[in-house]
């Protein structure tokens, strides 16, 4: 059976940035067969025609940085910088178990799906001793809702008594981290195009991870062929910490560890010098830009225009729900545009540039060539955006109108040819039930 998504404004995000204002997308077995504008493909008995009524169709959005568990601890440490915020939250996160993680992941992933996100990366690095099944709980939530997940086996092994930031009881032993990462890879990782579940390796940050664990993580990732991720250069305090401990900036520290490479992407990168931006471009290192979180914590504004101009891979991230209380990726599209203009003026980013970061850019950051664009051979991950509501009246350019007027609840989200959201509602789960179950768990973190 084939599906023809017809009568849409199709934003392909291909290399030429092709758009079809009167376009269609033909899908078979979860994969895009052809995309075009004007006359539709010849009618055949085995084609289901789905009329989109002039809606805008984009690739499903790709989130490149999150901590789903943080939905349990929103609106805490409200006026704090990163280190103060972390010190207040670590003890709460120490209560995490699989039941709470499952409720948190369902909430965060449902929010993401309703904002048009079809693939989500989660940077999970809190593994309280004796609590099993945390990554598995996230993966289960993603499978049930129908979205793709890249789940990381994150880690922290530098406790406060060794000069790190996290409490000693929240850090793990290096050998246990490596063994658990290998186990999750063997049990969960799907290689190749169309993967619904993948594993990444993601030690937390320079101030919570030893040099040795950074090195071991990189060699394990390269042995298994997995992507590598960490937080980097988020705040000025982090830079001061690195200079004191390692005698260099965070980016120089990573470079010295062999971490600047095309299999790596880093979250934030707010405080990078022009030469460090060039170094990211030379080495193919990717960036997860998280503008709302950076503003919420008063961390600064990343030089995204410079990253894009230098040729870096750049995607967007909502970041954890304790530093951006919304897991709305379309909101980040607009936020990325606004902060780029706040920093560099009205030419600093177009609406289409911002949308590209959240789709093609995010896919490139995750090392995925099977998603992020509407092109033959790629996965049928489609976000359909209604344009007949109040907020888009008068916007002849529907694509720019969509970004400027964001955020929006997606009308329909298709992942691998299957509906995940239809008429603005989750297809495979009930939103109200997810919210209720989440509140029951969140009370344990009060
Ligand atoms: Zn983060």
Coordinates of C-alpha atoms and ligand atoms in Angstrom, one line a residue:
X1 CA 0.0 0.0 0.0
X2 CA 1.2 3.5 -0.9
X3 CA 0.2 6.8 0.7
X4 CA 0.1 10.0 -1.2
X5 CA 0.2 13.1 1.0
X6 CA -1.3 15.6 -1.4
X7 CA -2.2 19.3 -1.6
X8 CA 0.5 20.5 0.8
X9 CA 3.2 23.2 0.8
X10 CA 6.1 20.8 0.9
X11 CA 9.4 22.1 2.4
X12 CA 11.9 19.4 1.4
X13 CA 15.1 20.6 3.1
X14 CA 17.0 19.0 0.3
X15 CA 20.4 20.5 -0.7
X16 CA 18.8 23.0 -3.0
X17 CA 16.2 23.9 -0.3
X18 CA 13.4 23.0 -2.8
X19 CA 9.8 23.9 -1.8
X20 CA 6.6 22.8 -3.6
X21 CA 3.8 25.2 -2.7
X22 CA 1.4 22.8 -4.4
X23 CA 3.2 19.6 -3.5
X24 CA 2.9 16.0 -2.6
X25 CA 4.9 13.2 -1.0
X26 CA 4.5 9.6 -2.1
X27 CA 5.3 7.0 0.6
X28 CA 5.7 3.2 0.5
X29 CA 6.5 1.0 3.5
X30 CA 7.6 3.9 5.6
X31 CA 10.0 5.3 3.0
X32 CA 9.6 8.3 0.7
X33 CA 9.3 7.1 -2.9
X34 CA 9.0 10.5 -4.6
X35 CA 8.3 14.2 -3.9
X36 CA 7.0 16.8 -6.3
X37 CA 4.8 19.7 -7.1
X38 CA 1.9 20.3 -9.5
X39 CA 0.4 17.2 -11.2
X40 CA 0.1 14.3 -8.8
X41 CA 1.4 10.8 -9.7
X42 CA -1.0 8.7 -11.8
X43 CA -3.8 7.3 -9.6
X44 CA -3.4 3.6 -8.8
X45 CA -5.7 1.3 -6.9
X46 CA -3.1 0.7 -4.2
X47 CA -2.6 4.4 -3.4
X48 CA -4.4 6.0 -0.5
X49 CA -4.6 9.8 -1.2
X50 CA -4.5 12.0 1.9
X51 CA -5.5 15.6 1.3
X52 CA -3.6 18.0 3.5
X53 CA -5.8 21.0 2.6
X54 CA -2.9 23.3 1.8
X55 CA -1.0 22.7 5.1
X56 CA 2.8 23.1 5.3
X57 CA 4.7 19.8 5.3
X58 CA 8.2 19.7 6.7
X59 CA 10.5 16.9 7.7
X60 CA 9.9 15.7 11.2
X61 CA 12.0 17.8 13.6
X62 CA 15.1 16.3 15.2
X63 CA 15.9 17.2 18.8
X64 CA 19.7 17.0 19.5
X65 CA 19.8 17.6 23.3
X66 CA 17.5 16.8 26.2
X67 CA 17.3 15.3 29.7
X68 CA 13.8 13.8 29.8
X69 CA 14.0 13.0 33.5
X70 CA 14.1 16.7 34.3
X71 CA 10.3 17.0 33.6
X72 CA 10.0 15.7 37.2
X73 CA 11.8 18.7 38.6
X74 CA 10.6 21.8 36.8
X75 CA 10.6 25.4 38.0
X76 CA 13.3 24.8 40.7
X77 CA 16.3 27.0 41.3
X78 CA 14.6 29.8 39.5
X79 CA 17.2 32.5 39.7
X80 CA 20.3 30.3 39.6
X81 CA 23.3 30.1 37.3
X82 CA 24.2 26.6 36.0
X83 CA 26.5 25.4 38.9
X84 CA 24.1 26.7 41.6
X85 CA 21.1 25.2 39.7
X86 CA 22.9 21.8 39.4
X87 CA 23.9 21.7 43.1
X88 CA 20.3 22.3 44.1
X89 CA 19.0 19.6 41.6
X90 CA 21.5 16.8 42.0
X91 CA 20.0 15.5 45.3
X92 CA 16.5 15.4 43.8
X93 CA 17.7 13.5 40.7
X94 CA 19.3 11.0 43.1
X95 CA 15.8 9.7 43.8
X96 CA 15.3 8.7 40.1
X97 CA 14.1 5.1 39.4
X98 CA 12.7 3.4 36.3
X99 CA 9.1 4.1 37.1
X100 CA 9.7 7.8 37.4
X101 CA 12.0 7.8 34.3
X102 CA 9.2 6.1 32.3
X103 CA 6.7 8.7 33.3
X104 CA 9.1 11.5 32.6
X105 CA 10.1 10.2 29.2
X106 CA 6.4 9.7 28.2
X107 CA 5.8 13.3 29.1
X108 CA 8.8 14.8 27.4
X109 CA 8.5 12.7 24.3
X110 CA 4.8 13.4 24.0
X111 CA 5.5 17.1 24.2
X112 CA 8.2 16.8 21.6
X113 CA 5.9 14.8 19.3
X114 CA 3.1 17.4 19.6
X115 CA 5.7 20.0 18.6
X116 CA 6.5 18.1 15.4
X117 CA 9.6 16.2 16.6
X118 CA 9.9 12.7 15.2
X119 CA 13.4 11.9 16.4
X120 CA 14.7 12.7 19.9
X121 CA 18.1 12.4 21.5
X122 CA 18.2 12.1 25.2
X123 CA 21.3 12.8 27.3
X124 CA 20.8 10.7 30.3
X125 CA 23.6 10.8 32.8
X126 CA 22.1 10.3 36.2
X127 CA 22.4 6.6 37.3
X128 CA 21.8 6.3 41.1
X129 CA 23.4 3.1 42.4
X130 CA 21.1 0.1 42.4
X131 CA 18.4 1.6 40.1
X132 CA 18.3 -0.4 36.9
X133 CA 16.3 0.0 33.7
X134 CA 16.5 3.8 33.3
X135 CA 17.5 3.8 29.6
X136 CA 15.2 0.9 28.9
X137 CA 12.3 2.9 30.4
X138 CA 13.0 5.8 28.0
X139 CA 13.2 3.4 25.0
X140 CA 9.9 1.8 26.0
X141 CA 8.2 5.2 26.2
X142 CA 9.5 6.1 22.7
X143 CA 8.4 2.8 21.2
X144 CA 4.9 3.2 22.7
X145 CA 4.4 6.7 21.4
X146 CA 5.9 5.9 18.0
X147 CA 8.9 8.3 17.9
X148 CA 12.5 7.5 17.2
X149 CA 15.0 7.8 20.1
X150 CA 18.7 8.1 20.3
X151 CA 19.2 7.3 24.0
X152 CA 22.6 8.0 25.6
X153 CA 24.3 6.0 28.2
X154 CA 25.7 9.1 29.9
X155 CA 28.0 9.2 32.9
X156 CA 29.6 11.1 35.8
X157 CA 32.6 9.8 37.7
X158 CA 34.1 13.0 39.2
X159 CA 32.5 13.6 42.6
X160 CA 32.8 16.6 44.8
X161 CA 35.6 15.1 46.9
X162 CA 37.7 14.7 43.8
X163 CA 37.1 18.3 42.7
X164 CA 34.0 17.7 40.6
X165 CA 30.6 19.3 41.0
X166 CA 28.2 16.3 41.6
X167 CA 27.8 14.7 45.0
X168 CA 29.9 11.6 45.6
X169 CA 26.9 9.3 45.9
X170 CA 25.7 10.2 42.4
X171 CA 28.9 9.3 40.5
X172 CA 29.8 5.9 39.2
X173 CA 32.8 3.7 38.8
X174 CA 34.4 3.8 35.4
X175 CA 34.4 0.1 34.7
X176 CA 30.7 -0.2 35.6
X177 CA 29.9 2.6 33.2
X178 CA 31.8 1.0 30.3
X179 CA 30.2 -2.4 31.0
X180 CA 26.7 -1.0 31.1
X181 CA 27.2 1.0 27.9
X182 CA 28.3 -2.2 26.1
X183 CA 25.3 -4.1 27.5
X184 CA 22.9 -1.4 26.3
X185 CA 24.5 -1.3 22.9
X186 CA 24.2 -5.1 22.5
X187 CA 20.5 -5.1 23.7
X188 CA 19.1 -1.9 22.1
X189 CA 21.1 -0.4 19.4
X190 CA 19.7 -0.7 15.8
X191 CA 22.2 0.0 13.1
X192 CA 21.4 1.3 9.6
X193 CA 18.7 3.4 8.0
X194 CA 15.3 3.5 9.6
X195 CA 16.6 2.8 13.1
X196 CA 13.9 3.5 15.8
X197 CA 16.3 3.1 18.7
X198 CA 20.0 4.0 18.8
X199 CA 22.5 4.3 21.6
X200 CA 25.0 7.2 22.0
X201 CA 27.9 7.6 24.5
X202 CA 27.7 10.8 26.5
X203 CA 29.8 11.6 29.5
X204 CA 28.2 14.6 31.2
X205 CA 30.7 17.5 31.2
X206 CA 34.3 18.6 32.0
X207 CA 33.3 19.3 35.6
X208 CA 31.7 16.0 36.4
X209 CA 33.8 13.5 34.4
X210 CA 37.4 12.4 34.8
X211 CA 39.9 12.8 31.9
X212 CA 40.2 9.0 31.9
X213 CA 36.5 8.5 31.4
X214 CA 36.5 11.0 28.5
X215 CA 39.2 9.0 26.9
X216 CA 37.6 5.6 27.6
X217 CA 34.3 6.8 26.3
X218 CA 35.8 8.0 23.0
X219 CA 37.7 4.7 22.4
X220 CA 34.5 2.7 23.3
X221 CA 32.4 4.8 20.9
X222 CA 34.9 4.4 18.1
X223 CA 35.1 0.6 18.7
X224 CA 31.4 0.2 18.6
X225 CA 30.7 2.8 15.9
X226 CA 28.5 5.0 18.2
X227 CA 28.2 8.8 18.3
X228 CA 29.8 10.7 21.1
X229 CA 28.2 13.6 23.0
X230 CA 28.9 16.0 25.9
X231 CA 28.1 19.4 27.3
X232 CA 30.6 22.1 26.4
X233 CA 31.4 25.7 27.1
X234 CA 27.9 26.4 28.5
X235 CA 28.9 29.1 31.0
X236 CA 31.8 31.4 32.0
X237 CA 32.0 29.5 35.3
X238 CA 32.8 26.3 33.3
X239 CA 35.6 28.1 31.5
X240 CA 37.1 29.3 34.7
X241 CA 36.8 25.8 36.2
X242 CA 38.6 24.3 33.1
X243 CA 41.4 26.9 33.2
X244 CA 42.0 26.2 36.8
X245 CA 41.9 22.4 36.6
X246 CA 43.3 21.8 33.1
X247 CA 45.0 25.1 32.2
X248 CA 43.0 25.6 29.0
X249 CA 39.5 26.4 27.7
X250 CA 36.8 23.6 27.6
X251 CA 37.2 23.3 23.8
X252 CA 41.0 23.1 24.0
X253 CA 40.6 20.4 26.7
X254 CA 38.3 18.4 24.4
X255 CA 40.6 18.9 21.4
X256 CA 43.5 17.5 23.5
X257 CA 41.5 14.4 24.2
X258 CA 40.8 13.7 20.6
X259 CA 37.2 14.6 21.1
X260 CA 36.9 17.2 18.3
X261 CA 35.8 15.0 15.4
X262 CA 33.0 14.2 13.0
X263 CA 31.5 11.5 15.3
X264 CA 31.1 14.1 18.1
X265 CA 28.6 16.8 18.9
X266 CA 28.5 19.1 21.9
X267 CA 25.6 20.8 23.6
X268 CA 25.6 24.6 24.1
X269 CA 29.0 25.9 22.8
X270 CA 28.1 29.4 24.1
X271 CA 31.6 30.5 25.0
X272 CA 33.8 29.5 22.0
X273 CA 36.3 31.9 20.5
X274 CA 36.4 32.5 16.7
X275 CA 39.4 30.1 16.4
X276 CA 37.6 27.4 18.3
X277 CA 34.6 27.8 16.0
X278 CA 37.0 27.3 13.1
X279 CA 38.4 24.2 14.8
X280 CA 34.9 22.8 15.2
X281 CA 34.4 23.3 11.4
X282 CA 37.8 21.8 10.5
X283 CA 37.2 18.7 12.5
X284 CA 33.5 18.2 11.6
X285 CA 32.4 18.5 15.3
X286 CA 28.7 19.2 15.7
X287 CA 26.8 21.6 17.9
X288 CA 23.4 21.3 19.7
X289 CA 22.2 24.9 20.1
X290 CA 19.8 25.2 23.0
X291 CA 18.8 28.9 23.1
X292 CA 15.9 28.8 25.6
X293 CA 17.9 26.9 28.2
X294 CA 20.9 29.2 27.7
X295 CA 18.6 32.2 28.3
X296 CA 16.8 30.6 31.2
X297 CA 20.1 30.1 33.1
X298 CA 21.5 33.4 31.9
X299 CA 24.4 31.6 30.3
X300 CA 24.7 33.7 27.2
X301 CA 23.9 33.3 23.5
X302 CA 25.8 30.9 21.3
X303 CA 27.4 32.3 18.1
X304 CA 25.2 30.2 15.8
X305 CA 25.7 32.4 12.7
X306 CA 29.4 31.9 13.0
X307 CA 29.0 28.1 13.4
X308 CA 26.8 28.0 10.3
X309 CA 29.0 30.2 8.2
X310 CA 32.1 28.2 9.2
X311 CA 30.3 25.1 7.8
X312 CA 29.7 23.3 11.2
X313 CA 26.9 20.8 11.7
X314 CA 24.4 22.6 13.9
X315 CA 21.1 21.3 15.3
X316 CA 18.6 22.5 17.9
X317 CA 17.9 21.1 21.4
X318 CA 15.2 21.9 23.9
X319 CA 17.6 20.8 26.6
X320 CA 16.3 19.4 29.9
X321 CA 13.0 20.3 31.3
X322 CA 14.5 21.8 34.4
X323 CA 16.2 24.6 32.5
X324 CA 13.7 24.9 29.7
X325 CA 10.4 23.9 31.1
X326 CA 8.9 23.2 27.7
X327 CA 9.9 20.3 25.4
X328 CA 8.6 22.2 22.4
X329 CA 11.1 22.0 19.5
X330 CA 9.2 24.3 17.3
X331 CA 9.5 26.9 20.0
X332 CA 13.3 26.5 19.7
X333 CA 13.1 27.2 16.0
X334 CA 11.6 30.6 16.7
X335 CA 13.9 31.2 19.7
X336 CA 17.0 30.3 17.6
X337 CA 15.9 32.9 15.0
X338 CA 15.3 35.6 17.7
X339 CA 18.5 35.1 19.6
X340 CA 20.5 35.1 16.4
X341 CA 18.9 38.4 15.4
X342 CA 19.4 39.8 18.9
X343 CA 23.1 39.1 18.6
X344 CA 23.7 39.8 14.9
X345 CA 20.8 41.9 13.6
X346 CA 17.9 41.2 11.3
X347 CA 20.0 39.4 8.6
X348 CA 21.5 37.0 11.1
X349 CA 19.0 34.2 10.5
X350 CA 16.1 33.7 8.1
X351 CA 12.9 31.8 9.0
X352 CA 14.0 29.0 6.7
X353 CA 17.5 28.9 8.1
X354 CA 16.0 28.3 11.6
X355 CA 13.7 25.6 10.3
X356 CA 16.7 23.9 8.6
X357 CA 18.6 23.7 11.9
X358 CA 15.7 21.8 13.4
X359 CA 15.4 19.3 10.6
X360 CA 18.4 18.7 8.2
X361 CA 20.8 20.2 10.7
X362 CA 19.6 18.0 13.6
X363 CA 19.8 14.9 11.4
X364 CA 23.4 15.8 10.4
X365 CA 24.3 16.3 14.0
X366 CA 23.1 12.9 15.0
X367 CA 24.9 11.4 12.0
X368 CA 21.6 10.3 10.4
X369 CA 21.3 10.4 6.6
X370 CA 17.9 8.6 6.6
X371 CA 15.9 11.5 8.2
X372 CA 15.8 15.3 8.2
X373 CA 14.7 15.9 4.6
X374 CA 11.8 14.9 2.3
X375 CA 13.7 13.1 -0.4
X376 CA 13.3 9.7 -2.1
X377 CA 14.9 7.0 -0.1
X378 CA 14.7 8.8 3.2
X379 CA 12.3 7.8 6.0
X380 CA 8.7 9.0 5.8
X381 CA 9.0 11.3 8.8
X382 CA 6.6 14.2 8.1
X383 CA 5.3 17.0 10.2
X384 CA 2.1 18.6 8.9
X385 CA 1.4 22.1 10.1
X386 CA -2.1 23.6 9.7
X387 CA -2.2 27.1 8.3
X388 CA -5.9 27.9 8.6
X389 CA -5.8 29.1 12.2
X390 CA -5.9 32.6 13.6
X391 CA -2.2 33.2 13.8
X392 CA -1.4 32.6 10.1
X393 CA -4.1 34.8 8.6
X394 CA -2.4 37.3 6.3
X395 CA 0.8 35.4 5.9
X396 CA 1.2 34.8 2.2
X397 CA 4.5 33.1 2.8
X398 CA 3.2 30.3 4.9
X399 CA 6.6 28.9 5.8
X400 CA 8.0 32.1 7.2
X401 CA 4.6 32.8 8.8
X402 CA 4.8 29.5 10.6
X403 CA 8.2 30.2 12.1
X404 CA 7.5 33.9 13.0
X405 CA 4.1 32.9 14.6
X406 CA 5.5 29.8 16.4
X407 CA 5.2 27.7 18.4
X408 CA 2.4 25.5 17.1
X409 CA 0.9 22.2 17.9
X410 CA 1.6 19.9 15.0
X411 CA -1.5 18.9 13.0
X412 CA -0.2 15.5 12.0
X413 CA 3.1 13.7 12.7
X414 CA 4.1 10.7 10.6
X415 CA 7.1 8.6 11.6
X416 CA 8.2 5.9 9.2
X417 CA 4.9 6.2 7.4
X418 CA 2.9 5.7 10.6
X419 CA 0.7 8.3 12.3
X420 CA 2.0 9.4 15.7
X421 CA -0.1 12.6 15.9
X422 CA -3.4 13.1 14.1
X423 CA -5.7 16.1 14.3
X424 CA -3.3 17.5 16.9
X425 CA -3.7 14.5 19.3
X426 CA -1.4 11.6 20.1
X427 CA -2.6 8.5 18.3
X428 CA -1.2 5.8 20.5
X429 CA -1.5 7.3 23.9
X430 CA -3.8 9.6 25.9
X431 CA -2.3 12.9 26.8
X432 CA -4.4 13.4 29.9
X433 CA -3.4 10.0 31.2
X434 CA 0.3 10.7 30.6
X435 CA 0.0 14.0 32.5
X436 CA -1.8 12.3 35.5
X437 CA 0.7 9.5 35.7
X438 CA 3.6 12.0 35.6
X439 CA 2.2 14.1 38.4
X440 CA 2.0 11.0 40.6
X441 CA 5.7 10.4 40.0
X442 CA 6.7 14.0 40.2
X443 CA 5.3 14.3 43.7
X444 CA 8.1 12.1 44.9
X445 CA 10.6 14.8 43.8
X446 CA 8.9 17.7 45.6
Ligands
LIG1 ZN1 22.0 19.6 28.9

